[in-house]
mmCIF file of C-alpha atoms in Angstrom:
data_model
loop_
_atom_site.group_PDB
_atom_site.id
_atom_site.type_symbol
_atom_site.label_atom_id
_atom_site.label_comp_id
_atom_site.label_asym_id
_atom_site.label_seq_id
_atom_site.Cartn_x
_atom_site.Cartn_y
_atom_site.Cartn_z
ATOM 1 C CA MET A 1 4.180 -30.923 52.962
ATOM 2 C CA ALA A 2 0.832 -31.900 55.009
ATOM 3 C CA MET A 3 -0.768 -33.087 51.416
ATOM 4 C CA LYS A 4 2.432 -34.627 50.123
ATOM 5 C CA ARG A 5 2.835 -36.258 53.848
ATOM 6 C CA ALA A 6 -0.663 -37.826 53.962
ATOM 7 C CA LEU A 7 -0.759 -39.073 50.196
ATOM 8 C CA THR A 8 2.988 -40.566 50.751
ATOM 9 C CA SER A 9 1.600 -41.906 53.894
ATOM 10 C CA ALA A 10 -1.239 -43.220 51.982
ATOM 11 C CA VAL A 11 0.814 -44.921 49.116
ATOM 12 C CA ASN A 12 3.210 -46.799 51.588
ATOM 13 C CA ALA A 13 0.212 -48.414 53.559
ATOM 14 C CA ILE A 14 -0.552 -49.135 50.058
ATOM 15 C CA SER A 15 1.651 -51.111 48.679
ATOM 16 C CA LYS A 16 2.085 -53.241 51.926
ATOM 17 C CA SER A 17 1.082 -56.651 52.270
ATOM 18 C CA SER A 18 -0.304 -56.730 55.441
ATOM 19 C CA VAL A 19 -3.286 -54.535 54.997
ATOM 20 C CA LYS A 20 -6.873 -56.461 54.040
ATOM 21 C CA SER A 21 -7.604 -55.906 50.711
ATOM 22 C CA SER A 22 -11.345 -54.664 52.371
ATOM 23 C CA SER A 23 -9.467 -51.312 53.977
ATOM 24 C CA ILE A 24 -7.239 -50.116 51.561
ATOM 25 C CA TYR A 25 -9.300 -47.546 49.476
ATOM 26 C CA PRO A 26 -10.889 -46.413 53.098
ATOM 27 C CA LEU A 27 -7.371 -45.788 54.439
ATOM 28 C CA PHE A 28 -6.376 -43.089 51.377
ATOM 29 C CA ALA A 29 -9.783 -41.761 51.434
ATOM 30 C CA ARG A 30 -8.553 -40.463 55.013
ATOM 31 C CA ASN A 31 -5.722 -39.699 54.822
ATOM 32 C CA LEU A 32 -6.400 -37.422 52.173
ATOM 33 C CA HIS A 33 -8.816 -35.619 54.602
ATOM 34 C CA GLY A 34 -5.002 -34.935 55.892
ATOM 35 C CA SER A 35 -4.351 -31.105 53.721
ATOM 36 C CA SER A 36 -4.727 -29.063 56.375
ATOM 37 C CA ASP A 37 -1.863 -27.995 59.025
ATOM 38 C CA SER A 38 -4.825 -27.306 61.775
ATOM 39 C CA LYS A 39 -6.397 -30.372 62.997
ATOM 40 C CA LYS A 40 -9.761 -30.708 65.212
ATOM 41 C CA ILE A 41 -9.094 -33.028 68.690
ATOM 42 C CA VAL A 42 -11.654 -33.961 70.984
ATOM 43 C CA GLY A 43 -11.286 -34.881 73.877
ATOM 44 C CA VAL A 44 -13.912 -36.661 75.889
ATOM 45 C CA PHE A 45 -13.036 -37.319 79.830
ATOM 46 C CA TYR A 46 -14.655 -37.126 83.213
ATOM 47 C CA LYS A 47 -15.522 -33.902 84.954
ATOM 48 C CA ALA A 48 -14.033 -33.160 88.020
ATOM 49 C CA ASN A 49 -15.596 -30.271 89.394
ATOM 50 C CA GLU A 50 -14.867 -28.895 92.863
ATOM 51 C CA TYR A 51 -11.736 -31.391 92.873
ATOM 52 C CA ALA A 52 -10.457 -30.800 89.887
ATOM 53 C CA SER A 53 -7.969 -27.521 91.876
ATOM 54 C CA MET A 54 -7.191 -29.475 94.916
ATOM 55 C CA ASN A 55 -4.651 -31.322 92.769
ATOM 56 C CA PRO A 56 -2.406 -29.120 89.929
ATOM 57 C CA ASP A 57 -1.344 -32.358 88.758
ATOM 58 C CA PHE A 58 -4.902 -33.884 88.267
ATOM 59 C CA VAL A 59 -4.479 -33.269 84.589
ATOM 60 C CA GLY A 60 -7.123 -36.796 83.725
ATOM 61 C CA CYS A 61 -10.087 -34.523 83.853
ATOM 62 C CA VAL A 62 -12.379 -32.440 81.924
ATOM 63 C CA GLU A 63 -10.545 -29.171 83.700
ATOM 64 C CA GLY A 64 -7.604 -30.887 83.410
ATOM 65 C CA SER A 65 -7.505 -32.205 79.678
ATOM 66 C CA LEU A 66 -3.941 -33.573 80.123
ATOM 67 C CA GLY A 67 -2.374 -30.252 80.156
ATOM 68 C CA ILE A 68 -1.737 -29.996 76.650
ATOM 69 C CA ARG A 69 -4.031 -27.773 75.676
ATOM 70 C CA ASP A 70 -1.445 -24.378 76.189
ATOM 71 C CA TRP A 71 0.574 -26.908 73.196
ATOM 72 C CA LEU A 72 -1.745 -27.472 71.123
ATOM 73 C CA GLU A 73 -3.313 -24.136 71.173
ATOM 74 C CA SER A 74 0.242 -22.974 70.510
ATOM 75 C CA LYS A 75 0.656 -25.096 67.235
ATOM 76 C CA GLY A 76 -2.683 -23.542 65.787
ATOM 77 C CA HIS A 77 -4.505 -27.069 66.646
ATOM 78 C CA GLU A 78 -8.768 -26.606 67.735
ATOM 79 C CA TYR A 79 -9.016 -28.641 71.502
ATOM 80 C CA ILE A 80 -12.451 -28.810 72.288
ATOM 81 C CA VAL A 81 -12.926 -31.278 75.507
ATOM 82 C CA THR A 82 -15.615 -32.474 77.074
ATOM 83 C CA ASP A 83 -17.970 -35.436 79.473
ATOM 84 C CA ASP A 84 -21.019 -34.981 77.631
ATOM 85 C CA LYS A 85 -20.483 -37.903 74.875
ATOM 86 C CA ASP A 86 -23.974 -40.388 75.078
ATOM 87 C CA GLY A 87 -26.489 -39.708 72.210
ATOM 88 C CA PRO A 88 -27.481 -37.731 69.098
ATOM 89 C CA ASP A 89 -28.053 -34.555 71.257
ATOM 90 C CA SER A 90 -24.616 -34.846 73.219
ATOM 91 C CA GLU A 91 -21.280 -32.731 72.843
ATOM 92 C CA LEU A 92 -18.916 -34.989 70.977
ATOM 93 C CA GLU A 93 -21.800 -36.026 68.283
ATOM 94 C CA LYS A 94 -21.889 -32.127 67.090
ATOM 95 C CA HIS A 95 -18.063 -32.372 66.688
ATOM 96 C CA ILE A 96 -18.050 -35.830 64.900
ATOM 97 C CA PRO A 97 -18.360 -35.357 61.346
ATOM 98 C CA ASP A 98 -15.059 -33.284 60.892
ATOM 99 C CA LEU A 99 -12.887 -33.643 63.899
ATOM 100 C CA HIS A 100 -8.871 -34.752 63.512
ATOM 101 C CA VAL A 101 -8.692 -37.300 66.391
ATOM 102 C CA LEU A 102 -10.583 -38.754 69.202
ATOM 103 C CA ILE A 103 -8.786 -38.853 72.462
ATOM 104 C CA THR A 104 -10.883 -41.042 75.481
ATOM 105 C CA THR A 105 -10.893 -43.074 78.328
ATOM 106 C CA PRO A 106 -11.636 -46.191 79.929
ATOM 107 C CA PHE A 107 -12.715 -44.351 82.616
ATOM 108 C CA HIS A 108 -15.464 -42.213 81.157
ATOM 109 C CA PRO A 109 -15.768 -44.182 77.615
ATOM 110 C CA ALA A 110 -16.646 -42.495 74.653
ATOM 111 C CA TYR A 111 -18.658 -45.777 72.612
ATOM 112 C CA VAL A 112 -16.835 -45.804 69.130
ATOM 113 C CA THR A 113 -19.976 -47.655 67.445
ATOM 114 C CA ALA A 114 -18.678 -48.270 63.613
ATOM 115 C CA GLU A 115 -21.688 -46.032 62.569
ATOM 116 C CA ARG A 116 -20.146 -43.282 64.938
ATOM 117 C CA ILE A 117 -17.045 -43.834 62.092
ATOM 118 C CA LYS A 118 -19.526 -44.079 58.999
ATOM 119 C CA ARG A 119 -20.340 -40.329 59.930
ATOM 120 C CA ALA A 120 -16.477 -38.780 60.760
ATOM 121 C CA LYS A 121 -15.026 -38.620 57.672
ATOM 122 C CA ASN A 122 -12.388 -36.866 58.562
ATOM 123 C CA LEU A 123 -11.115 -38.784 61.408
ATOM 124 C CA GLU A 124 -7.983 -40.076 61.125
ATOM 125 C CA LEU A 125 -6.533 -40.831 64.969
ATOM 126 C CA LEU A 126 -8.602 -42.320 67.861
ATOM 127 C CA LEU A 127 -6.234 -42.183 71.350
ATOM 128 C CA THR A 128 -7.024 -43.882 74.545
ATOM 129 C CA ALA A 129 -5.602 -41.795 77.611
ATOM 130 C CA GLY A 130 -4.754 -44.758 79.827
ATOM 131 C CA ILE A 131 -4.891 -48.606 78.401
ATOM 132 C CA GLY A 132 -7.850 -50.409 77.443
ATOM 133 C CA SER A 133 -9.473 -49.559 73.509
ATOM 134 C CA ASP A 134 -12.668 -52.309 73.472
ATOM 135 C CA HIS A 135 -14.692 -49.145 73.519
ATOM 136 C CA ILE A 136 -13.781 -48.220 69.935
ATOM 137 C CA ASP A 137 -15.347 -50.708 67.023
ATOM 138 C CA LEU A 138 -11.774 -51.601 65.998
ATOM 139 C CA ASN A 139 -12.800 -53.931 63.211
ATOM 140 C CA ALA A 140 -14.578 -50.918 61.763
ATOM 141 C CA ALA A 141 -11.625 -48.882 62.414
ATOM 142 C CA ALA A 142 -9.095 -51.018 60.842
ATOM 143 C CA ALA A 143 -12.178 -51.450 58.257
ATOM 144 C CA ALA A 144 -11.851 -47.482 57.763
ATOM 145 C CA GLY A 145 -8.329 -47.257 57.375
ATOM 146 C CA LEU A 146 -7.870 -45.484 61.607
ATOM 147 C CA THR A 147 -4.732 -45.379 63.214
ATOM 148 C CA VAL A 148 -6.062 -46.780 66.912
ATOM 149 C CA ALA A 149 -3.650 -46.628 69.435
ATOM 150 C CA GLU A 150 -3.079 -46.268 73.621
ATOM 151 C CA VAL A 151 -0.308 -45.697 75.860
ATOM 152 C CA THR A 152 0.455 -49.104 76.555
ATOM 153 C CA GLY A 153 2.115 -49.584 80.164
ATOM 154 C CA SER A 154 0.839 -46.308 81.279
ATOM 155 C CA ASN A 155 -0.749 -47.843 84.425
ATOM 156 C CA VAL A 156 -0.444 -51.090 84.733
ATOM 157 C CA VAL A 157 1.378 -50.822 88.290
ATOM 158 C CA SER A 158 -1.342 -48.875 89.283
ATOM 159 C CA VAL A 159 -3.568 -51.806 87.807
ATOM 160 C CA ALA A 160 -1.572 -54.350 89.576
ATOM 161 C CA GLU A 161 -1.462 -52.341 92.802
ATOM 162 C CA ASP A 162 -5.707 -52.189 93.136
ATOM 163 C CA GLU A 163 -6.231 -55.842 92.422
ATOM 164 C CA LEU A 164 -3.238 -56.808 95.013
ATOM 165 C CA MET A 165 -5.655 -54.033 97.391
ATOM 166 C CA ARG A 166 -8.744 -55.862 96.780
ATOM 167 C CA ILE A 167 -8.116 -59.547 96.730
ATOM 168 C CA LEU A 168 -7.115 -58.394 100.644
ATOM 169 C CA ILE A 169 -10.467 -57.006 100.658
ATOM 170 C CA LEU A 170 -12.173 -59.828 99.955
ATOM 171 C CA VAL A 171 -10.571 -62.923 101.572
ATOM 172 C CA ARG A 172 -10.312 -60.749 105.075
ATOM 173 C CA ASN A 173 -14.264 -59.689 104.307
ATOM 174 C CA PHE A 174 -12.802 -56.760 105.336
ATOM 175 C CA LEU A 175 -16.240 -54.332 104.001
ATOM 176 C CA PRO A 176 -18.648 -55.969 106.226
ATOM 177 C CA GLY A 177 -16.486 -54.285 109.339
ATOM 178 C CA TYR A 178 -15.752 -50.702 108.039
ATOM 179 C CA HIS A 179 -19.486 -50.558 108.184
ATOM 180 C CA GLN A 180 -20.739 -51.861 111.284
ATOM 181 C CA VAL A 181 -18.461 -48.434 112.267
ATOM 182 C CA ILE A 182 -19.829 -46.320 109.775
ATOM 183 C CA ASN A 183 -23.152 -47.407 111.573
ATOM 184 C CA GLY A 184 -21.842 -47.532 114.836
ATOM 185 C CA ASP A 185 -22.331 -51.521 115.505
ATOM 186 C CA TRP A 186 -19.736 -53.740 117.034
ATOM 187 C CA ASN A 187 -20.193 -57.690 115.330
ATOM 188 C CA VAL A 188 -16.939 -58.985 115.656
ATOM 189 C CA ALA A 189 -17.908 -63.024 115.049
ATOM 190 C CA GLY A 190 -20.690 -61.080 111.598
ATOM 191 C CA ILE A 191 -17.031 -60.663 110.192
ATOM 192 C CA ALA A 192 -14.813 -63.204 111.051
ATOM 193 C CA TYR A 193 -16.747 -66.301 110.415
ATOM 194 C CA ARG A 194 -16.014 -65.970 107.013
ATOM 195 C CA ALA A 195 -12.518 -63.428 107.105
ATOM 196 C CA TYR A 196 -8.797 -65.875 105.776
ATOM 197 C CA ASP A 197 -5.610 -65.797 105.604
ATOM 198 C CA LEU A 198 -4.506 -65.334 102.314
ATOM 199 C CA GLU A 199 -1.168 -67.707 102.567
ATOM 200 C CA GLY A 200 -2.101 -70.822 101.382
ATOM 201 C CA LYS A 201 -4.425 -69.779 99.217
ATOM 202 C CA THR A 202 -4.163 -70.752 95.615
ATOM 203 C CA ILE A 203 -5.139 -67.304 93.558
ATOM 204 C CA GLY A 204 -5.458 -68.004 89.717
ATOM 205 C CA THR A 205 -5.235 -65.126 86.956
ATOM 206 C CA VAL A 206 -6.680 -65.609 83.402
ATOM 207 C CA GLY A 207 -4.128 -62.977 81.513
ATOM 208 C CA ALA A 208 -0.866 -62.434 82.119
ATOM 209 C CA GLY A 209 0.310 -59.656 79.841
ATOM 210 C CA ARG A 210 1.248 -56.892 81.925
ATOM 211 C CA ILE A 211 -0.894 -56.761 84.727
ATOM 212 C CA GLY A 212 -1.031 -59.749 85.113
ATOM 213 C CA LYS A 213 2.347 -60.705 85.986
ATOM 214 C CA LEU A 214 3.016 -57.284 88.539
ATOM 215 C CA LEU A 215 -0.170 -59.183 90.596
ATOM 216 C CA LEU A 216 2.298 -62.090 90.269
ATOM 217 C CA GLN A 217 5.548 -60.703 91.821
ATOM 218 C CA ARG A 218 3.360 -58.757 93.847
ATOM 219 C CA LEU A 219 1.861 -61.701 95.317
ATOM 220 C CA LYS A 220 4.894 -63.804 95.499
ATOM 221 C CA PRO A 221 5.576 -62.855 99.434
ATOM 222 C CA PHE A 222 2.266 -63.398 100.063
ATOM 223 C CA ASN A 223 2.493 -67.339 99.823
ATOM 224 C CA CYS A 224 0.362 -68.296 97.647
ATOM 225 C CA ASN A 225 -0.051 -71.409 95.890
ATOM 226 C CA LEU A 226 -0.329 -68.798 92.268
ATOM 227 C CA LEU A 227 -1.277 -69.729 88.799
ATOM 228 C CA TYR A 228 -2.061 -68.404 85.512
ATOM 229 C CA HIS A 229 -3.673 -69.458 82.227
ATOM 230 C CA ASP A 230 -2.631 -67.081 78.669
ATOM 231 C CA ARG A 231 -2.203 -67.344 75.150
ATOM 232 C CA LEU A 232 1.166 -66.896 76.010
ATOM 233 C CA ARG A 233 3.231 -68.452 78.289
ATOM 234 C CA MET A 234 5.565 -66.735 80.388
ATOM 235 C CA ASP A 235 9.253 -66.686 80.147
ATOM 236 C CA PRO A 236 10.912 -69.158 82.417
ATOM 237 C CA GLU A 237 13.120 -67.027 84.205
ATOM 238 C CA LEU A 238 9.928 -64.739 85.249
ATOM 239 C CA GLU A 239 8.202 -68.158 86.206
ATOM 240 C CA SER A 240 10.328 -68.981 88.321
ATOM 241 C CA GLN A 241 10.752 -66.029 90.333
ATOM 242 C CA THR A 242 7.352 -66.052 90.431
ATOM 243 C CA GLY A 243 6.908 -69.064 91.689
ATOM 244 C CA ALA A 244 3.512 -68.677 89.497
ATOM 245 C CA VAL A 245 2.574 -72.809 87.495
ATOM 246 C CA TYR A 246 0.981 -71.954 83.997
ATOM 247 C CA GLU A 247 -2.228 -73.993 83.105
ATOM 248 C CA GLU A 248 -3.209 -74.307 79.827
ATOM 249 C CA ASP A 249 -6.639 -75.888 80.708
ATOM 250 C CA LEU A 250 -8.725 -72.606 81.659
ATOM 251 C CA VAL A 251 -11.840 -74.419 83.902
ATOM 252 C CA LYS A 252 -9.140 -76.426 84.666
ATOM 253 C CA MET A 253 -7.028 -73.603 86.979
ATOM 254 C CA LEU A 254 -10.503 -71.966 87.832
ATOM 255 C CA GLY A 255 -12.009 -75.354 89.676
ATOM 256 C CA LYS A 256 -8.967 -74.858 91.907
ATOM 257 C CA CYS A 257 -8.603 -70.972 92.583
ATOM 258 C CA ASP A 258 -9.814 -69.533 95.530
ATOM 259 C CA VAL A 259 -9.417 -66.398 94.163
ATOM 260 C CA VAL A 260 -9.905 -65.506 90.444
ATOM 261 C CA VAL A 261 -8.704 -62.141 88.540
ATOM 262 C CA ILE A 262 -9.649 -61.013 85.333
ATOM 263 C CA ASN A 263 -6.418 -60.128 83.779
ATOM 264 C CA THR A 264 -7.503 -60.978 79.672
ATOM 265 C CA PRO A 265 -8.237 -57.716 77.578
ATOM 266 C CA LEU A 266 -12.171 -57.722 76.394
ATOM 267 C CA THR A 267 -12.406 -59.204 72.527
ATOM 268 C CA ASP A 268 -15.188 -60.929 70.578
ATOM 269 C CA LYS A 269 -13.671 -63.771 72.253
ATOM 270 C CA THR A 270 -13.672 -63.034 76.119
ATOM 271 C CA LYS A 271 -17.285 -60.761 75.907
ATOM 272 C CA GLY A 272 -19.223 -62.393 78.236
ATOM 273 C CA MET A 273 -17.349 -65.024 79.036
ATOM 274 C CA PHE A 274 -17.663 -65.798 82.182
ATOM 275 C CA ASN A 275 -21.348 -66.884 81.903
ATOM 276 C CA LYS A 276 -23.345 -69.019 84.248
ATOM 277 C CA ASP A 277 -21.540 -72.476 83.102
ATOM 278 C CA LEU A 278 -18.765 -71.499 83.404
ATOM 279 C CA ILE A 279 -18.950 -70.208 86.561
ATOM 280 C CA ALA A 280 -21.027 -72.472 87.759
ATOM 281 C CA LYS A 281 -17.077 -74.994 87.132
ATOM 282 C CA MET A 282 -15.460 -72.577 89.532
ATOM 283 C CA LYS A 283 -15.171 -73.759 93.363
ATOM 284 C CA LYS A 284 -18.062 -73.084 95.495
ATOM 285 C CA GLY A 285 -17.839 -68.913 97.500
ATOM 286 C CA VAL A 286 -14.699 -67.998 95.375
ATOM 287 C CA LEU A 287 -13.466 -65.434 94.622
ATOM 288 C CA ILE A 288 -13.755 -62.647 92.234
ATOM 289 C CA VAL A 289 -11.267 -59.564 91.139
ATOM 290 C CA ASN A 290 -12.439 -58.336 88.028
ATOM 291 C CA ASN A 291 -10.097 -54.888 86.670
ATOM 292 C CA ALA A 292 -10.193 -55.856 83.191
ATOM 293 C CA ARG A 293 -13.226 -55.350 81.600
ATOM 294 C CA GLY A 294 -17.143 -55.828 83.335
ATOM 295 C CA ALA A 295 -18.439 -57.160 79.517
ATOM 296 C CA ILE A 296 -16.253 -60.045 80.355
ATOM 297 C CA MET A 297 -18.594 -61.225 82.704
ATOM 298 C CA ASP A 298 -22.554 -62.326 81.947
ATOM 299 C CA THR A 299 -23.573 -59.524 84.421
ATOM 300 C CA GLN A 300 -26.999 -62.010 85.598
ATOM 301 C CA ALA A 301 -24.476 -65.135 86.091
ATOM 302 C CA VAL A 302 -22.659 -62.401 88.456
ATOM 303 C CA VAL A 303 -25.958 -61.504 90.566
ATOM 304 C CA ASP A 304 -26.867 -65.199 90.958
ATOM 305 C CA GLY A 305 -23.854 -66.302 92.035
ATOM 306 C CA CYS A 306 -22.906 -64.381 94.688
ATOM 307 C CA SER A 307 -27.027 -64.391 95.862
ATOM 308 C CA ASN A 308 -26.606 -68.038 96.029
ATOM 309 C CA GLY A 309 -23.237 -68.277 97.487
ATOM 310 C CA HIS A 310 -21.769 -70.005 95.041
ATOM 311 C CA ILE A 311 -19.261 -66.380 94.193
ATOM 312 C CA GLY A 312 -18.523 -65.912 97.872
ATOM 313 C CA GLY A 313 -17.289 -61.533 97.174
ATOM 314 C CA TYR A 314 -17.122 -60.239 93.919
ATOM 315 C CA SER A 315 -14.790 -56.804 93.844
ATOM 316 C CA GLY A 316 -14.024 -54.457 90.276
ATOM 317 C CA ASP A 317 -14.415 -51.448 89.243
ATOM 318 C CA VAL A 318 -15.019 -51.922 85.430
ATOM 319 C CA TRP A 319 -18.625 -52.099 84.148
ATOM 320 C CA TYR A 320 -21.374 -52.485 81.406
ATOM 321 C CA PRO A 321 -21.716 -49.776 80.414
ATOM 322 C CA GLN A 322 -20.001 -46.946 81.777
ATOM 323 C CA PRO A 323 -20.336 -44.637 83.807
ATOM 324 C CA ALA A 324 -23.160 -47.602 85.863
ATOM 325 C CA PRO A 325 -26.972 -46.880 85.165
ATOM 326 C CA LYS A 326 -28.153 -46.202 88.703
ATOM 327 C CA ASP A 327 -30.314 -49.598 88.057
ATOM 328 C CA HIS A 328 -27.149 -52.146 87.692
ATOM 329 C CA PRO A 329 -27.256 -54.677 89.625
ATOM 330 C CA TRP A 330 -23.874 -55.315 90.525
ATOM 331 C CA ARG A 331 -24.891 -52.510 92.902
ATOM 332 C CA TYR A 332 -26.806 -54.058 94.782
ATOM 333 C CA MET A 333 -25.798 -57.645 95.133
ATOM 334 C CA PRO A 334 -24.595 -59.174 98.383
ATOM 335 C CA ASN A 335 -20.839 -59.863 98.695
ATOM 336 C CA GLN A 336 -19.815 -57.139 96.176
ATOM 337 C CA ALA A 337 -16.601 -54.318 97.040
ATOM 338 C CA MET A 338 -17.650 -52.613 93.805
ATOM 339 C CA THR A 339 -15.924 -48.915 92.984
ATOM 340 C CA PRO A 340 -16.256 -46.568 89.901
ATOM 341 C CA HIS A 341 -13.443 -46.863 87.080
ATOM 342 C CA ILE A 342 -10.910 -45.590 89.549
ATOM 343 C CA SER A 343 -7.932 -48.666 89.113
ATOM 344 C CA GLY A 344 -6.017 -46.961 86.294
ATOM 345 C CA THR A 345 -6.393 -43.458 86.617
ATOM 346 C CA THR A 346 -3.987 -42.250 89.866
ATOM 347 C CA ILE A 347 -2.237 -39.264 89.355
ATOM 348 C CA ASP A 348 1.130 -40.711 89.135
ATOM 349 C CA ALA A 349 -0.938 -43.334 86.247
ATOM 350 C CA GLN A 350 -2.295 -39.616 85.079
ATOM 351 C CA LEU A 351 0.868 -38.367 84.366
ATOM 352 C CA ARG A 352 1.948 -41.462 82.067
ATOM 353 C CA TYR A 353 -0.816 -41.587 79.911
ATOM 354 C CA ALA A 354 -0.900 -37.160 79.329
ATOM 355 C CA ALA A 355 2.742 -37.685 78.586
ATOM 356 C CA GLY A 356 2.124 -41.176 76.366
ATOM 357 C CA THR A 357 -0.899 -38.971 74.462
ATOM 358 C CA LYS A 358 1.202 -35.984 73.974
ATOM 359 C CA ASP A 359 4.661 -37.694 72.186
ATOM 360 C CA MET A 360 1.911 -38.889 70.668
ATOM 361 C CA LEU A 361 0.791 -36.390 68.953
ATOM 362 C CA ASP A 362 3.481 -35.071 68.362
ATOM 363 C CA ARG A 363 4.790 -37.801 66.281
ATOM 364 C CA TYR A 364 1.094 -37.397 64.517
ATOM 365 C CA PHE A 365 1.700 -34.178 63.809
ATOM 366 C CA LYS A 366 5.197 -34.692 62.091
ATOM 367 C CA GLY A 367 4.300 -37.759 60.287
ATOM 368 C CA GLU A 368 6.211 -39.937 62.585
ATOM 369 C CA ASP A 369 5.122 -44.141 63.746
ATOM 370 C CA PHE A 370 4.402 -44.533 67.044
ATOM 371 C CA PRO A 371 5.993 -46.894 70.060
ATOM 372 C CA PRO A 372 4.909 -49.897 68.469
ATOM 373 C CA GLN A 373 3.451 -51.771 71.151
ATOM 374 C CA ASN A 374 1.060 -48.867 71.187
ATOM 375 C CA TYR A 375 -0.520 -49.754 68.055
ATOM 376 C CA ILE A 376 -4.107 -51.393 68.540
ATOM 377 C CA VAL A 377 -5.474 -50.629 65.286
ATOM 378 C CA LYS A 378 -3.065 -50.071 62.702
ATOM 379 C CA GLU A 379 -3.070 -49.756 58.706
ATOM 380 C CA GLY A 380 -5.664 -52.094 59.267
ATOM 381 C CA GLU A 381 -4.549 -55.177 60.947
ATOM 382 C CA LEU A 382 -5.559 -55.886 64.834
ATOM 383 C CA ALA A 383 -2.746 -56.006 67.506
ATOM 384 C CA PRO A 384 -3.012 -59.837 68.433
ATOM 385 C CA GLN A 385 -4.539 -59.772 71.986
ATOM 386 C CA TYR A 386 -7.975 -57.631 70.503
ATOM 387 C CA ARG A 387 -8.089 -61.045 67.500
#
């Protein structure tokens, strides 16, 4: 039955006009490997160590394994979980040649390169437990006929709430005050000279997808001037509800903003987009929040901007690469409020993306389609936001 399903799936895929000719043969060849009901599934997550036992809902770690180990093994599948993902001698590397499914997260990403895809002869499915699949070479995945999917919407509330927190932390110059308390100091002037109210400030989001929209809704009660730039304009009703104004010209919008929030996916077009030249066109003293992807920013341009004061403060939880090395310059630049990649991995979010991952695996075993919005690569085609 599995062989029949695989052949039927491949034939149906080939017959669809949307499949690129370059991906037809790899897609057919990859699906032929699905001849056994038993699948080898590898999950790559961060280790929780002593924290693993402190919360029974802590499922997004190695120890929690998304809470699906018993379910997978009861169905006869092999489930291997590790945090060791980088380099030729890593645990992940050992399983590349014969795994069928790879599950990873944006918080501890396994970088799935074209070279790894080439060597993963049995690989059929790449799942992101969370949102954001840019750790995968999506063009190579498409050319190889792989399916890439994520749990769309699973942690958008978590990230939007975190962005609002970071805006307030920067605007109110919170961190120096916190550090004063830790160090036993008391110097109100050292904080107050650059602390402001959020009310009346101009906030712009670069990207107004699910997270961007939620952020705008949460900013509405603060009586800010809200702007947004996106490839698609929002529904007029939502524009009216939030009071957000659409800015077609990104550069013009950036020049108006006291605070800029990055909410666009990492693609070939957005990689390194915020470089020295673009930052120079922003207001002097601008505050930047980036929970999207670290590689959207030119690393050194951000360091220089924070050092010379053109960027008044930078906060986010995304880095490149991840985990960030100890010598990453963002760790040491002034006026930063950086954290590890935590915004989308709250316990609530973990439960949502664990459930979404289990649902897609169940559909995969049954030969059923995923929810349409979850696909990042399907039948050789990339989702619109990654093109």
